[in-house]
PDB file of C-alpha atoms in Angstrom:
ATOM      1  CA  UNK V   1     212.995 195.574 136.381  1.00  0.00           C
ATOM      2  CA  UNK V   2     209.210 195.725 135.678  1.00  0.00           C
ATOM      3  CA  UNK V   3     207.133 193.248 137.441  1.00  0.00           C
ATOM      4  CA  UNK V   4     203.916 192.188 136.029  1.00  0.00           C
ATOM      5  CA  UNK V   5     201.198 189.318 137.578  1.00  0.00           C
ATOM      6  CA  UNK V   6     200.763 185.947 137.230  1.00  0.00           C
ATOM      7  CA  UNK V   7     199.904 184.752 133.361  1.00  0.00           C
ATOM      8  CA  UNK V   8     199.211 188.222 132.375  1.00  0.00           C
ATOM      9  CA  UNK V   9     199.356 187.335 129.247  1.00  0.00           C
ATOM     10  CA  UNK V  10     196.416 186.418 128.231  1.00  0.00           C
ATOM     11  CA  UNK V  11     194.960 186.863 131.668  1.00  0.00           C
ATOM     12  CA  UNK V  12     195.044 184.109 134.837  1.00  0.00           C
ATOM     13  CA  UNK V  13     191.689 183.474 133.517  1.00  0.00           C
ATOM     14  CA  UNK V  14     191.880 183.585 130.294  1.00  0.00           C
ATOM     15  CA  UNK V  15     194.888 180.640 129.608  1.00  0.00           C
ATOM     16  CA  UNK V  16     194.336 177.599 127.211  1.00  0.00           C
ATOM     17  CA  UNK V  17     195.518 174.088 127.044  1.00  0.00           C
ATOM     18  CA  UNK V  18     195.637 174.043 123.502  1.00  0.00           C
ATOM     19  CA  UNK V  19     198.601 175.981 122.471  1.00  0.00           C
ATOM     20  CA  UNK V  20     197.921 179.183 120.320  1.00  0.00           C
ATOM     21  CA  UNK V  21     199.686 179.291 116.796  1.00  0.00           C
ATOM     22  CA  UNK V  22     201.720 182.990 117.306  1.00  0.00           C
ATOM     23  CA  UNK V  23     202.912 181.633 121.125  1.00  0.00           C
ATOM     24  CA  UNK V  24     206.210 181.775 119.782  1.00  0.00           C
ATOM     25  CA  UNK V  25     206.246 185.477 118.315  1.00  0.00           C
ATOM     26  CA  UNK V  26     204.458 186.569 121.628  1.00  0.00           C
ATOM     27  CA  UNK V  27     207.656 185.657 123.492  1.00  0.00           C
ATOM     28  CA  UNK V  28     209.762 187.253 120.834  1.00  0.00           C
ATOM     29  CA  UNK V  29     207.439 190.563 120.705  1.00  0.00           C
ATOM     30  CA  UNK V  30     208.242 190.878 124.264  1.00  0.00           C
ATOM     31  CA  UNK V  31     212.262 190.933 124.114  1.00  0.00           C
ATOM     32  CA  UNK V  32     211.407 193.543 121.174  1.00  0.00           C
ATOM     33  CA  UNK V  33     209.684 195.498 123.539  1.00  0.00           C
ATOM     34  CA  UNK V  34     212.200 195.714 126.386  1.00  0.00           C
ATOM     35  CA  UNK V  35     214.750 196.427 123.590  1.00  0.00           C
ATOM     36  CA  UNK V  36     212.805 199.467 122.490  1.00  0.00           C
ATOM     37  CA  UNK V  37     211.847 201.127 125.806  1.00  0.00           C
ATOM     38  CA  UNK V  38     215.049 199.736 127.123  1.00  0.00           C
ATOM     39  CA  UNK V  39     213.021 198.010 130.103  1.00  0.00           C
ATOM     40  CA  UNK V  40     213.623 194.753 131.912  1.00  0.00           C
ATOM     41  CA  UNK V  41     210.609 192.992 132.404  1.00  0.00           C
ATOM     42  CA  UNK V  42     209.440 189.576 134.392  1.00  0.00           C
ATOM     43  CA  UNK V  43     206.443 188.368 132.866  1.00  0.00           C
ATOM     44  CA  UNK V  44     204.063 185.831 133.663  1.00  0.00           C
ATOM     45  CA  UNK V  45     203.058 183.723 130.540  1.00  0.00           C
ATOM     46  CA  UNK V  46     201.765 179.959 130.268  1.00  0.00           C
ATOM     47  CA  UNK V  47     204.527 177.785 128.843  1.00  0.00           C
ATOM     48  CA  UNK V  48     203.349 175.145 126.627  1.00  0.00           C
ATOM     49  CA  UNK V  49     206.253 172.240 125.852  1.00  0.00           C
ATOM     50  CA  UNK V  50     205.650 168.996 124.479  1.00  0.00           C
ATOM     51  CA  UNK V  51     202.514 168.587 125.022  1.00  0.00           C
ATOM     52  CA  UNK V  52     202.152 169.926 128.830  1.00  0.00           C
ATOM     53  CA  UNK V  53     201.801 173.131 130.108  1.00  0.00           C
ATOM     54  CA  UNK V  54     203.098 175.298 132.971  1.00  0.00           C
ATOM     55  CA  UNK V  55     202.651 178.397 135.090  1.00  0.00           C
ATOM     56  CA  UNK V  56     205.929 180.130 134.401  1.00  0.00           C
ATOM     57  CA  UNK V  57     207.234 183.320 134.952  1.00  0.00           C
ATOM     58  CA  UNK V  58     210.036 184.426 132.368  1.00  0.00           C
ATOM     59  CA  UNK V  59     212.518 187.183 133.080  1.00  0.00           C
ATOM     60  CA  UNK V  60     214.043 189.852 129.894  1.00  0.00           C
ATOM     61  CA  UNK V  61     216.782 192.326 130.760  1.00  0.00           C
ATOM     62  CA  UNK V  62     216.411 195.296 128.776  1.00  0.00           C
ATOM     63  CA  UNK V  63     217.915 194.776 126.115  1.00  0.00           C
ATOM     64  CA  UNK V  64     215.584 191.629 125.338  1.00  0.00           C
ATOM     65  CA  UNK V  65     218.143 189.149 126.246  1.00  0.00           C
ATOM     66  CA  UNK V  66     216.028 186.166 128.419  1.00  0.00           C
ATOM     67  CA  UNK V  67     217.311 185.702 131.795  1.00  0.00           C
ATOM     68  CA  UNK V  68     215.838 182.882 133.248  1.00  0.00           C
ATOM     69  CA  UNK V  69     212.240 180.727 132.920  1.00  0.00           C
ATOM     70  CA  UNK V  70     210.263 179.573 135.990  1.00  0.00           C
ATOM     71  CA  UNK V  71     207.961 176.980 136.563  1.00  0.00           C
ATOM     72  CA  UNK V  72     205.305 177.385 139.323  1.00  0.00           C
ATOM     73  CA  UNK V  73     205.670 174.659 141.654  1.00  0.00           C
ATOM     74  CA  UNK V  74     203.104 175.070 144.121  1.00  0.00           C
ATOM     75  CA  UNK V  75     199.653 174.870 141.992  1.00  0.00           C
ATOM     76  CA  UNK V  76     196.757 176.661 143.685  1.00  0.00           C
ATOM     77  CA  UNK V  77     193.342 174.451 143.534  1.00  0.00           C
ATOM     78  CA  UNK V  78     191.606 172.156 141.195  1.00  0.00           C
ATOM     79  CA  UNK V  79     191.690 174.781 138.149  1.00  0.00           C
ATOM     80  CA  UNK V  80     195.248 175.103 137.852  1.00  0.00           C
ATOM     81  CA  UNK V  81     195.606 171.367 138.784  1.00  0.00           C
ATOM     82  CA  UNK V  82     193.740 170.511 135.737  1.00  0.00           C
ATOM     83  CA  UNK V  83     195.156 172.806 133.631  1.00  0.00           C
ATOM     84  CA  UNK V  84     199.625 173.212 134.097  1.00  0.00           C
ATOM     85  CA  UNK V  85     201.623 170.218 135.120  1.00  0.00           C
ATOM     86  CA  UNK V  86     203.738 171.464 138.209  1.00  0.00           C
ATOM     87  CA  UNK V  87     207.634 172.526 137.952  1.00  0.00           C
ATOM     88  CA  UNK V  88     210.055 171.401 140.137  1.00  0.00           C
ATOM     89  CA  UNK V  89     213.523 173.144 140.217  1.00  0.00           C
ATOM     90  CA  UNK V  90     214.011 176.667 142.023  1.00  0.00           C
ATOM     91  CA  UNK V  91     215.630 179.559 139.416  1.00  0.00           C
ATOM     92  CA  UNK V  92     217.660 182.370 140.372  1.00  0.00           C
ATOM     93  CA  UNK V  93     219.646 184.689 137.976  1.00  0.00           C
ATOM     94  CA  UNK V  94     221.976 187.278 138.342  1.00  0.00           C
ATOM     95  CA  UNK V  95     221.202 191.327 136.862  1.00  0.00           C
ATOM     96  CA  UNK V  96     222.938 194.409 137.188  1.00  0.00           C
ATOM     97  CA  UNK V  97     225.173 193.041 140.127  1.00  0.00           C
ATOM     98  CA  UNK V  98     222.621 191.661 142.118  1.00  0.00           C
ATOM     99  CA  UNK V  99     221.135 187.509 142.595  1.00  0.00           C
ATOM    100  CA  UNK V 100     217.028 187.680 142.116  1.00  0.00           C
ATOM    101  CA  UNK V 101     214.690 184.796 142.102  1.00  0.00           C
ATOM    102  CA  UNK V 102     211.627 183.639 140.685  1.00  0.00           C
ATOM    103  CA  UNK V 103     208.549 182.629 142.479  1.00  0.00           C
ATOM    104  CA  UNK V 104     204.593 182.338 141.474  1.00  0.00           C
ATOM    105  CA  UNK V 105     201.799 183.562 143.307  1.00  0.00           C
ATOM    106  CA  UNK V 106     200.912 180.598 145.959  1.00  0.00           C
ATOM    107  CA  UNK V 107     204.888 179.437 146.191  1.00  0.00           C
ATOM    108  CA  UNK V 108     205.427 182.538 148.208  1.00  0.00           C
ATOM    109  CA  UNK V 109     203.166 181.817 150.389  1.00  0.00           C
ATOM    110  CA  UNK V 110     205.290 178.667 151.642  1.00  0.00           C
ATOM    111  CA  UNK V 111     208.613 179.237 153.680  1.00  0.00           C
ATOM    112  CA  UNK V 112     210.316 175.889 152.567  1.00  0.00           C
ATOM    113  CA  UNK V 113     210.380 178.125 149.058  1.00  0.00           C
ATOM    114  CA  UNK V 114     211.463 181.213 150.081  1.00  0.00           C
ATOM    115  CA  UNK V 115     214.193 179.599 151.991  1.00  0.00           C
ATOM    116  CA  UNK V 116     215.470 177.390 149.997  1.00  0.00           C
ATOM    117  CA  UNK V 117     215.948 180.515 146.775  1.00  0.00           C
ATOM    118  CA  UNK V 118     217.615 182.888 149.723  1.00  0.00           C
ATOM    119  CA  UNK V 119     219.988 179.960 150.478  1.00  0.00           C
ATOM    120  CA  UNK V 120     220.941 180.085 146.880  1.00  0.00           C
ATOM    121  CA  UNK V 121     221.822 183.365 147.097  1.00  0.00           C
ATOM    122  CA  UNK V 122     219.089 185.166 146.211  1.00  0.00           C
ATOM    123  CA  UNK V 123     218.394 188.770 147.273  1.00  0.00           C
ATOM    124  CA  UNK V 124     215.569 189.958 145.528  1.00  0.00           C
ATOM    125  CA  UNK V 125     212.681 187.863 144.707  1.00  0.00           C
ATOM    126  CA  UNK V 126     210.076 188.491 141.908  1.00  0.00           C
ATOM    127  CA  UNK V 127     206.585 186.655 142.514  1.00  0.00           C
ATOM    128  CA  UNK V 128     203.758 187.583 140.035  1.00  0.00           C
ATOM    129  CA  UNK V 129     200.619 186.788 141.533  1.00  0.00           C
ATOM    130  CA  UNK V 130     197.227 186.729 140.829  1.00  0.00           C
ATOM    131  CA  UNK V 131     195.908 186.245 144.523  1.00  0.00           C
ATOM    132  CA  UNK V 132     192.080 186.662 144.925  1.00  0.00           C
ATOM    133  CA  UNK V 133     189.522 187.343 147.867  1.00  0.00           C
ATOM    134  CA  UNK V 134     189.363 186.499 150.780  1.00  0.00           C
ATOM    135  CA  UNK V 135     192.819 186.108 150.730  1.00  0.00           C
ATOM    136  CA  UNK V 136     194.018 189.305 151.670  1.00  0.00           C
ATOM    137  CA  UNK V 137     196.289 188.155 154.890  1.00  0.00           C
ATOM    138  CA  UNK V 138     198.321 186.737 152.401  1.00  0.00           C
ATOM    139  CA  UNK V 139     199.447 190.323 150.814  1.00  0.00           C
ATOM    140  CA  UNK V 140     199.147 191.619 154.719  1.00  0.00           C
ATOM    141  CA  UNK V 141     201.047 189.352 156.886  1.00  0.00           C
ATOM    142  CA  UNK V 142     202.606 186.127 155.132  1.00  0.00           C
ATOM    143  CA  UNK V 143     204.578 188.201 152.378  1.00  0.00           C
ATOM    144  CA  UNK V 144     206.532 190.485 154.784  1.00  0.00           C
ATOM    145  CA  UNK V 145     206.970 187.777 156.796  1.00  0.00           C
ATOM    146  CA  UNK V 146     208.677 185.707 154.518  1.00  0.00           C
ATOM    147  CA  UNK V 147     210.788 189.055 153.400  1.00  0.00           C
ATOM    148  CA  UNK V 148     211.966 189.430 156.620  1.00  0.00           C
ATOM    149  CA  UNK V 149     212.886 185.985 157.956  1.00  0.00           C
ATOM    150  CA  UNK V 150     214.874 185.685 154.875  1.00  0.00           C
ATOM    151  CA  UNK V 151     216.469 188.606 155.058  1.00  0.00           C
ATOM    152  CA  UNK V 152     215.486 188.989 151.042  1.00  0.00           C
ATOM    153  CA  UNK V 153     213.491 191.867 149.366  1.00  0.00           C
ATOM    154  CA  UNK V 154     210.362 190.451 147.489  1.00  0.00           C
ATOM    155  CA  UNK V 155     208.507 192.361 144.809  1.00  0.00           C
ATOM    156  CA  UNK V 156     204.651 190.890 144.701  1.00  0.00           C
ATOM    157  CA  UNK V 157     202.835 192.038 142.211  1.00  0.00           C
ATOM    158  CA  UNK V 158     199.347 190.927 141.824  1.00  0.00           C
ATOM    159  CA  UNK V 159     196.142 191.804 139.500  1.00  0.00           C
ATOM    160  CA  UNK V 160     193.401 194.439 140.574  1.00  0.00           C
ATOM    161  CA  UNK V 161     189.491 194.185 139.811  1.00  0.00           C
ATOM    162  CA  UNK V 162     187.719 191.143 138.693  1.00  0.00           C
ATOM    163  CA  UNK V 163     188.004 188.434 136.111  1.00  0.00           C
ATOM    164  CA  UNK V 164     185.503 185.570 135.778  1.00  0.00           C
ATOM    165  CA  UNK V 165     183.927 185.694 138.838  1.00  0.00           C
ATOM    166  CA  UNK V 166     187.435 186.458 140.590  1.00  0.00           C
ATOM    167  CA  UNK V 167     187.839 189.650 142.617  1.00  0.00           C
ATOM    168  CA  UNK V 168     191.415 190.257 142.846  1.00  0.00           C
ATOM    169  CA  UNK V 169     192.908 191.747 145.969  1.00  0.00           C
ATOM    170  CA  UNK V 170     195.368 194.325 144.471  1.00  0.00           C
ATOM    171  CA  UNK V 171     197.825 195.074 146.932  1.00  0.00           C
ATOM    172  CA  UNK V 172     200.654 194.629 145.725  1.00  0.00           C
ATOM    173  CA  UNK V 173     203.921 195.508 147.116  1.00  0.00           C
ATOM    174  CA  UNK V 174     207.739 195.607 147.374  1.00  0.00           C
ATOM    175  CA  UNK V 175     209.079 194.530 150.892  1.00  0.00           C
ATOM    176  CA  UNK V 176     212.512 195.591 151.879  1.00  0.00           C
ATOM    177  CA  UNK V 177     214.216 192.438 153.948  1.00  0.00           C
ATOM    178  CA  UNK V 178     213.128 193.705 157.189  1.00  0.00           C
ATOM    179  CA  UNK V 179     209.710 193.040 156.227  1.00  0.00           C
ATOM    180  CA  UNK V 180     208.568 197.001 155.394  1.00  0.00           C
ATOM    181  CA  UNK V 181     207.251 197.976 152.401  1.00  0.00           C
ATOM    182  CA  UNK V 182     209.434 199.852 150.445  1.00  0.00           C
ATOM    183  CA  UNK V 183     206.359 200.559 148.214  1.00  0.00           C
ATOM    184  CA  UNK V 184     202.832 199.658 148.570  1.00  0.00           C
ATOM    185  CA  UNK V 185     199.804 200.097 146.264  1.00  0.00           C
ATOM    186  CA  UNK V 186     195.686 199.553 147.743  1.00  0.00           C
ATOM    187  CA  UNK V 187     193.280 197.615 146.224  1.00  0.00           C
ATOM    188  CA  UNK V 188     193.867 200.182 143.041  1.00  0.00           C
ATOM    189  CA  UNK V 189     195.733 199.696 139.986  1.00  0.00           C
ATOM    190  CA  UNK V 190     199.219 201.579 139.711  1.00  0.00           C
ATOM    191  CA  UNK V 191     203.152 201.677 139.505  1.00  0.00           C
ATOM    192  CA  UNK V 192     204.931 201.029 142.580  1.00  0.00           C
ATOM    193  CA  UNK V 193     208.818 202.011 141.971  1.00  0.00           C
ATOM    194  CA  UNK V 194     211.701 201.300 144.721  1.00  0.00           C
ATOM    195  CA  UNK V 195     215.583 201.336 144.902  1.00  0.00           C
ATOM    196  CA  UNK V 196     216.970 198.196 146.719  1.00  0.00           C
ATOM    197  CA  UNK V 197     218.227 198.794 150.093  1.00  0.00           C
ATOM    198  CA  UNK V 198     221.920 198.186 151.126  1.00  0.00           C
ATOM    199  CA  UNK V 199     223.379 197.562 154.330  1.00  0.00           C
ATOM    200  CA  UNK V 200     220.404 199.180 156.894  1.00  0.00           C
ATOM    201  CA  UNK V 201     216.927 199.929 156.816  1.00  0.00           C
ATOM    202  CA  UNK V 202     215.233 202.549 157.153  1.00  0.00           C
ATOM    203  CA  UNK V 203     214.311 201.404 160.410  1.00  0.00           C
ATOM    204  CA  UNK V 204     217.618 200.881 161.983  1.00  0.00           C
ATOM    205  CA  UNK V 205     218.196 197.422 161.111  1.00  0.00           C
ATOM    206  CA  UNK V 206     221.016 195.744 160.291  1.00  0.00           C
ATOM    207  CA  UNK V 207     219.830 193.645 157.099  1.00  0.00           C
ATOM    208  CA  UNK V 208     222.880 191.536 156.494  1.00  0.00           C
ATOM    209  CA  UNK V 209     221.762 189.878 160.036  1.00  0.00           C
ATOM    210  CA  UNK V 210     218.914 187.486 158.736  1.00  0.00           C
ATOM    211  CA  UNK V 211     221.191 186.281 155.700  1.00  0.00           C
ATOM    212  CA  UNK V 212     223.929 185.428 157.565  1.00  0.00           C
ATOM    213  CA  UNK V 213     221.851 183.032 160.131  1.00  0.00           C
ATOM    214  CA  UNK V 214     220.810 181.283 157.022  1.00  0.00           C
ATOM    215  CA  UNK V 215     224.464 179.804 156.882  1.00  0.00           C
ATOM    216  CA  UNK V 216     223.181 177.926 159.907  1.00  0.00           C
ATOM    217  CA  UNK V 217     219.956 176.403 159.014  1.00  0.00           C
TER     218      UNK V 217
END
C-alpha cells in the first residue's frame, strides 16, 4: 500500500473550487495505474460533488478496485475553510486480511479521531498530510503518541520542500503501535517501506495490550 500526501494531486496548494473538466478520468487513470504496476495506492485528491468540495483521501487496491473515500473532517485554517466543506463520518476498510483507516493531515493530530477509527477496528491508519513549519512537534511527538495509545500503526506521509510560500516539514513516518518508528524519513524526500508488526515489538512489548483496554473506554 503506497501512501502519498494530502491533495497531491494537483498539489495542497495548487486545488480549485471550480471543478476541472478531465476530474473524472484522473480518478480512473489512477485505478489504471495500480492495475499496471500492480500497486495499491491511497491518494489524496480534492473531491468535488454537487457543487461542494472536500479534502478526501481515496484508497485503490492493486488491482484498481476503489476501497474506500474519505472526507477530511478536521479543516486546518481559514484557507481550507474557504475552500472544502468538512466531512463527517469516520472510514475504515478491510485489505489483504487486515482493518486500515483513513485520516487527513490535521485529524491526526486530535485523539477523539484516532480513537474513535481504532474502536472500529482499525489497525493501520493511513493519514496523508501536508503539515508545514513550525509545526514539526506534530511529526515528533503527537503522531507516535497517538500510535501508541491506540495501540494502531499509523503511516504519515507528508510533502517535502516548499509550495507557495509553504515550507513543508518532511518527516514523514510509519509508527508501529508502540509508538516507534518502523520507518522514518528527514526533512528529505524518499520511500519509507515497512512490514506490519504482529504480536510484539521490537521493543519487548506486548502490542495487543493497548487494543484490548480500548474495550473499556
Amino acid at each position: 500500500m503506497l501512501v502519498l500526501p494530502e491533495a497531491f494531486l494537483p498539489g495542497y496548494t495548487a486545488v480549485v473550487r471550480e471543478r476541472p473538466e478531465a476530474w473524472d478520468q484522473v480518478q480512473a487513470d489512477i485505478a489504471s495505474l495500480c492495475r499496471r504496476h500492480r500497486v495499491a495506492l491511497t491518494i489524496g485528491l480534492p473531491e468535488y460533488v454537487e457543487g461542494r468540495l472536500f479534502n478526501s483521501a481515496h484508497a485503490f487496491a492493486h488491482d484498481g478496485t476503489h476501497l474506500a473515500s474519505y472526507r477530511k473532517i478536521q479543516l486546518f485554517g481559514p484557507d481550507e475553510h474557504a475552500l472544502y466543506t468538512s466531512g463527517d463520518a469516520y472510514v475504515t476498510f478491510e485489505f489483504k486480511g487486515k482493518r486500515f483507516g483513513l485520516l487527513i493531515c490535521y485529524d491526526a493530530e486530535f485523539p477523539e479521531h484516532v480513537r474513535h477509527l481504532a474502536k472500529l477496528g482499525a489497525e493501520v491508519i493511513l493519514v496523508p498530510t501536508a503539515n508545514m513549519m513550525p509545526f514539526a512537534n506534530v511529526n515528533q511527538i503527537l503522531i507516535p503518541a497517538r500510535a501508541a495509545e491506540n495501540g494502531v500503526t499509523i503511516v504519515y506521509a507528508n510533502y517535502c520542500g516548499t509550495s507557495t510560500g509553504l515550507e513543508y516539514v518532511g518527516r514523514s513516518a510509519i509508527h508501529g503501535p508502540d509508538g516507534y518508528p518502523l520507518g522514518a524519513k528527514g526533512t528529505g524526500e524518499g520511500l519509507l517501506i515497512a512490514e506490519l508488526p504482529d504480536g510484539w515489538s521490537e521493543h519487548g512489548i506486548p502490542l495487543s495490550s493497548q487494543r484490548d483496554d480500548l474495550k473499556h473506554l
